[in-house]
Amino acid sequence: MATDREAILREIAKKKAVLTLPGMDDVRVHGTTYDTGYEHLAMDIYYPATIAPAPVVVIALGYPDPPGQCRVYGPLTSWARLLAASGMAAVIYATNECAANIPALVKHLRANADALQLDDSRIGVFAESANVSVALSALMRDASLKCATLVTGFTMDLDGSTTVADAAKQYMFVDACAGKSVDDLPDSVPMLFIRAGREWFPGLNDALDLVVARAIARNLPVTLVNHATGAHGFDMDENNELSREMIRRVLGFLAFHLK
């Protein structure tokens, strides 16, 4: 019998972004593998129709997923198709037990950029919810990434808070920024934070707000959009024009910095 968590994940896997764009259903998807340094894991690349070599958006994953089941996860695949329909290649990848695979993945994409028809000088990151901590950690480790969009996400614990650490234990995602601070973020990578005003995860916005405030105090290139009426997962659950506008802002931010 499936656990409650498995049943919930199956239901979430059926969801898709509430925005559709012309051509997103016809996107070419190339399944291949990437080298982590000691194993090969699966990845899918969603290609734009006309741009080659294409700028790349890595869709960050904060959960261990060695089988690569998230490669068929509706919330991720629908965003990948939106990105490809907007002129950017999108990468969904399997992760190992630590789920800190973005540096190895980016290294592989750069080493094989010609064969994969990708522009290794224009790589950004998209992350949402529990995946945001991994994306922030990737920026700390690779300041050559061009940009990041971080949607309603668990960020990092500051000033003795344990909000993100507690959530990571409860929901079994990786708290990749544990022990880190805003001072560890690069000063040259533009970041877009989307905040849900009706966020229902306790403490998520408190952590996010403090991270943004500290980033602004450092004069980092940060953009904050507060979706005042949106709840967590609005891009999948709230089928209205304001949700679609928030998705367009994410796509536009990535396109501006990558295209």
Short mmCIF file of C-alpha atoms in Angstrom, two decimals, residues 40-206:
data_model
loop_
_atom_site.label_atom_id
_atom_site.label_comp_id
_atom_site.label_asym_id
_atom_site.label_seq_id
_atom_site.Cartn_x
_atom_site.Cartn_y
_atom_site.Cartn_z
CA HIS A 40 26.30 8.52 -14.96
CA LEU A 41 22.79 9.75 -14.26
CA ALA A 42 19.93 10.48 -16.63
CA MET A 43 18.97 13.91 -17.91
CA ASP A 44 16.53 15.29 -20.46
CA ILE A 45 17.21 18.40 -22.54
CA TYR A 46 14.23 20.35 -23.89
CA TYR A 47 15.37 22.28 -26.96
CA PRO A 48 14.02 25.52 -28.42
CA ALA A 49 12.93 25.27 -32.04
CA THR A 50 15.25 27.77 -33.69
CA ILE A 51 18.17 28.78 -31.48
CA ALA A 52 21.45 26.85 -31.66
CA PRO A 53 23.62 26.82 -29.73
CA ALA A 54 20.93 27.47 -27.15
CA PRO A 55 21.21 29.21 -23.79
CA VAL A 56 20.51 26.78 -20.96
CA VAL A 57 18.32 26.77 -17.85
CA VAL A 58 19.01 24.04 -15.31
CA ILE A 59 15.84 23.16 -13.39
CA ALA A 60 17.19 22.56 -9.89
CA LEU A 61 16.10 19.51 -7.90
CA GLY A 62 16.40 19.40 -4.12
CA TYR A 63 15.43 15.77 -3.62
CA PRO A 64 17.54 12.63 -4.03
CA ASP A 65 16.16 10.95 -7.16
CA PRO A 66 18.66 8.45 -8.62
CA PRO A 67 16.01 6.75 -10.82
CA GLY A 68 15.24 10.08 -12.45
CA GLN A 69 11.51 9.86 -11.77
CA CYS A 70 11.27 13.66 -11.64
CA ARG A 71 12.05 13.72 -15.35
CA VAL A 72 8.36 12.88 -15.89
CA TYR A 73 7.11 15.14 -13.08
CA GLY A 74 4.45 17.50 -14.45
CA PRO A 75 5.47 20.64 -12.53
CA LEU A 76 9.02 20.29 -13.91
CA THR A 77 8.26 19.12 -17.44
CA SER A 78 5.69 21.85 -18.02
CA TRP A 79 8.19 24.51 -16.94
CA ALA A 80 10.82 22.88 -19.19
CA ARG A 81 8.45 23.16 -22.15
CA LEU A 82 7.68 26.80 -21.31
CA LEU A 83 11.40 27.56 -21.22
CA ALA A 84 12.03 25.83 -24.54
CA ALA A 85 9.07 27.61 -26.13
CA SER A 86 10.66 30.86 -24.88
CA GLY A 87 13.94 30.19 -26.69
CA MET A 88 15.99 28.52 -23.97
CA ALA A 89 17.03 24.90 -23.55
CA ALA A 90 15.87 23.39 -20.26
CA VAL A 91 17.54 20.52 -18.41
CA ILE A 92 15.81 18.14 -16.00
CA TYR A 93 18.19 15.69 -14.38
CA ALA A 94 18.35 12.77 -11.97
CA THR A 95 20.14 13.30 -8.65
CA ASN A 96 22.14 11.11 -6.31
CA GLU A 97 21.69 10.77 -2.55
CA CYS A 98 23.04 14.22 -1.69
CA ALA A 99 21.09 15.98 -4.47
CA ALA A 100 23.90 18.53 -4.88
CA ASN A 101 24.43 17.64 -8.53
CA ILE A 102 24.21 21.00 -10.30
CA PRO A 103 28.00 21.68 -10.34
CA ALA A 104 28.70 18.27 -11.91
CA LEU A 105 25.83 18.72 -14.33
CA VAL A 106 27.00 22.19 -15.40
CA LYS A 107 30.56 20.88 -15.80
CA HIS A 108 29.22 18.13 -18.08
CA LEU A 109 27.11 20.57 -20.12
CA ARG A 110 30.11 22.84 -20.66
CA ALA A 111 32.44 19.99 -21.60
CA ASN A 112 29.92 18.66 -24.14
CA ALA A 113 28.37 21.92 -25.25
CA ASP A 114 29.18 21.53 -28.95
CA ALA A 115 27.78 18.02 -29.19
CA LEU A 116 24.68 19.03 -27.22
CA GLN A 117 24.20 22.27 -29.22
CA LEU A 118 24.26 24.37 -26.07
CA ASP A 119 25.86 27.73 -25.30
CA ASP A 120 28.15 27.02 -22.36
CA SER A 121 28.60 30.74 -21.65
CA ARG A 122 24.89 31.28 -20.96
CA ILE A 123 23.67 28.96 -18.19
CA GLY A 124 21.04 29.94 -15.63
CA VAL A 125 19.07 28.17 -12.90
CA PHE A 126 15.36 27.86 -12.17
CA ALA A 127 14.13 26.55 -8.81
CA GLU A 128 10.89 26.38 -6.94
CA SER A 129 9.77 25.50 -3.42
CA ALA A 130 12.04 22.90 -1.74
CA ASN A 131 14.51 23.07 -4.63
CA VAL A 132 15.55 26.68 -4.00
CA SER A 133 18.17 25.88 -1.35
CA VAL A 134 20.05 23.69 -3.86
CA ALA A 135 19.92 26.47 -6.45
CA LEU A 136 21.33 29.03 -4.02
CA SER A 137 24.08 26.60 -3.07
CA ALA A 138 24.93 26.17 -6.76
CA LEU A 139 25.36 29.95 -7.11
CA MET A 140 27.70 29.94 -4.13
CA ARG A 141 29.84 27.29 -5.83
CA ASP A 142 29.79 28.72 -9.37
CA ALA A 143 29.71 32.49 -9.82
CA SER A 144 29.92 32.05 -13.60
CA LEU A 145 26.24 31.08 -13.72
CA LYS A 146 24.40 33.92 -15.41
CA CYS A 147 21.20 34.21 -13.36
CA ALA A 148 18.70 32.41 -11.14
CA THR A 149 14.95 32.52 -10.65
CA LEU A 150 13.77 31.36 -7.24
CA VAL A 151 10.03 30.86 -6.83
CA THR A 152 8.28 30.60 -3.43
CA GLY A 153 11.23 28.72 -2.03
CA PHE A 154 12.92 27.53 1.11
CA THR A 155 16.15 29.54 1.13
CA MET A 156 18.48 29.34 4.13
CA ASP A 157 18.43 29.66 7.91
CA LEU A 158 19.97 32.82 9.33
CA ASP A 159 20.39 34.22 12.84
CA GLY A 160 19.82 30.91 14.58
CA SER A 161 16.57 30.03 12.80
CA THR A 162 15.88 26.37 12.03
CA THR A 163 12.89 26.85 9.71
CA VAL A 164 14.55 25.48 6.58
CA ALA A 165 16.38 22.69 8.42
CA ASP A 166 13.15 21.57 10.11
CA ALA A 167 11.24 21.63 6.81
CA ALA A 168 14.03 19.68 5.10
CA LYS A 169 13.72 16.92 7.69
CA GLN A 170 9.94 16.86 7.47
CA TYR A 171 9.65 16.92 3.68
CA MET A 172 12.93 15.09 2.96
CA PHE A 173 14.62 17.67 0.76
CA VAL A 174 18.25 18.75 0.96
CA ASP A 175 19.11 21.81 3.06
CA ALA A 176 22.03 22.64 0.79
CA CYS A 177 22.70 26.04 2.39
CA ALA A 178 23.06 24.74 5.93
CA GLY A 179 25.83 26.70 7.65
CA LYS A 180 25.97 29.26 4.85
CA SER A 181 24.97 32.92 4.79
CA VAL A 182 24.11 35.61 2.26
CA ASP A 183 27.79 36.58 2.35
CA ASP A 184 28.50 33.33 0.50
CA LEU A 185 26.40 34.39 -2.51
CA PRO A 186 28.28 35.86 -5.48
CA ASP A 187 27.91 39.58 -6.08
CA SER A 188 27.51 39.30 -9.86
CA VAL A 189 24.67 36.81 -10.46
CA PRO A 190 21.21 38.39 -10.91
CA MET A 191 18.53 36.67 -8.84
CA LEU A 192 14.75 36.93 -9.10
CA PHE A 193 12.77 35.94 -6.02
CA ILE A 194 9.03 35.36 -6.35
CA ARG A 195 7.25 35.57 -2.99
CA ALA A 196 3.75 34.26 -2.30
CA GLY A 197 1.86 36.66 -0.05
CA ARG A 198 -0.46 33.86 1.09
CA GLU A 199 2.36 31.40 1.70
CA TRP A 200 1.14 28.54 3.86
CA PHE A 201 4.46 26.91 4.83
CA PRO A 202 5.23 28.30 8.31
CA GLY A 203 8.37 30.42 8.38
CA LEU A 204 9.17 30.13 4.67
CA ASN A 205 8.55 33.81 3.98
CA ASP A 206 10.33 34.86 7.16
#
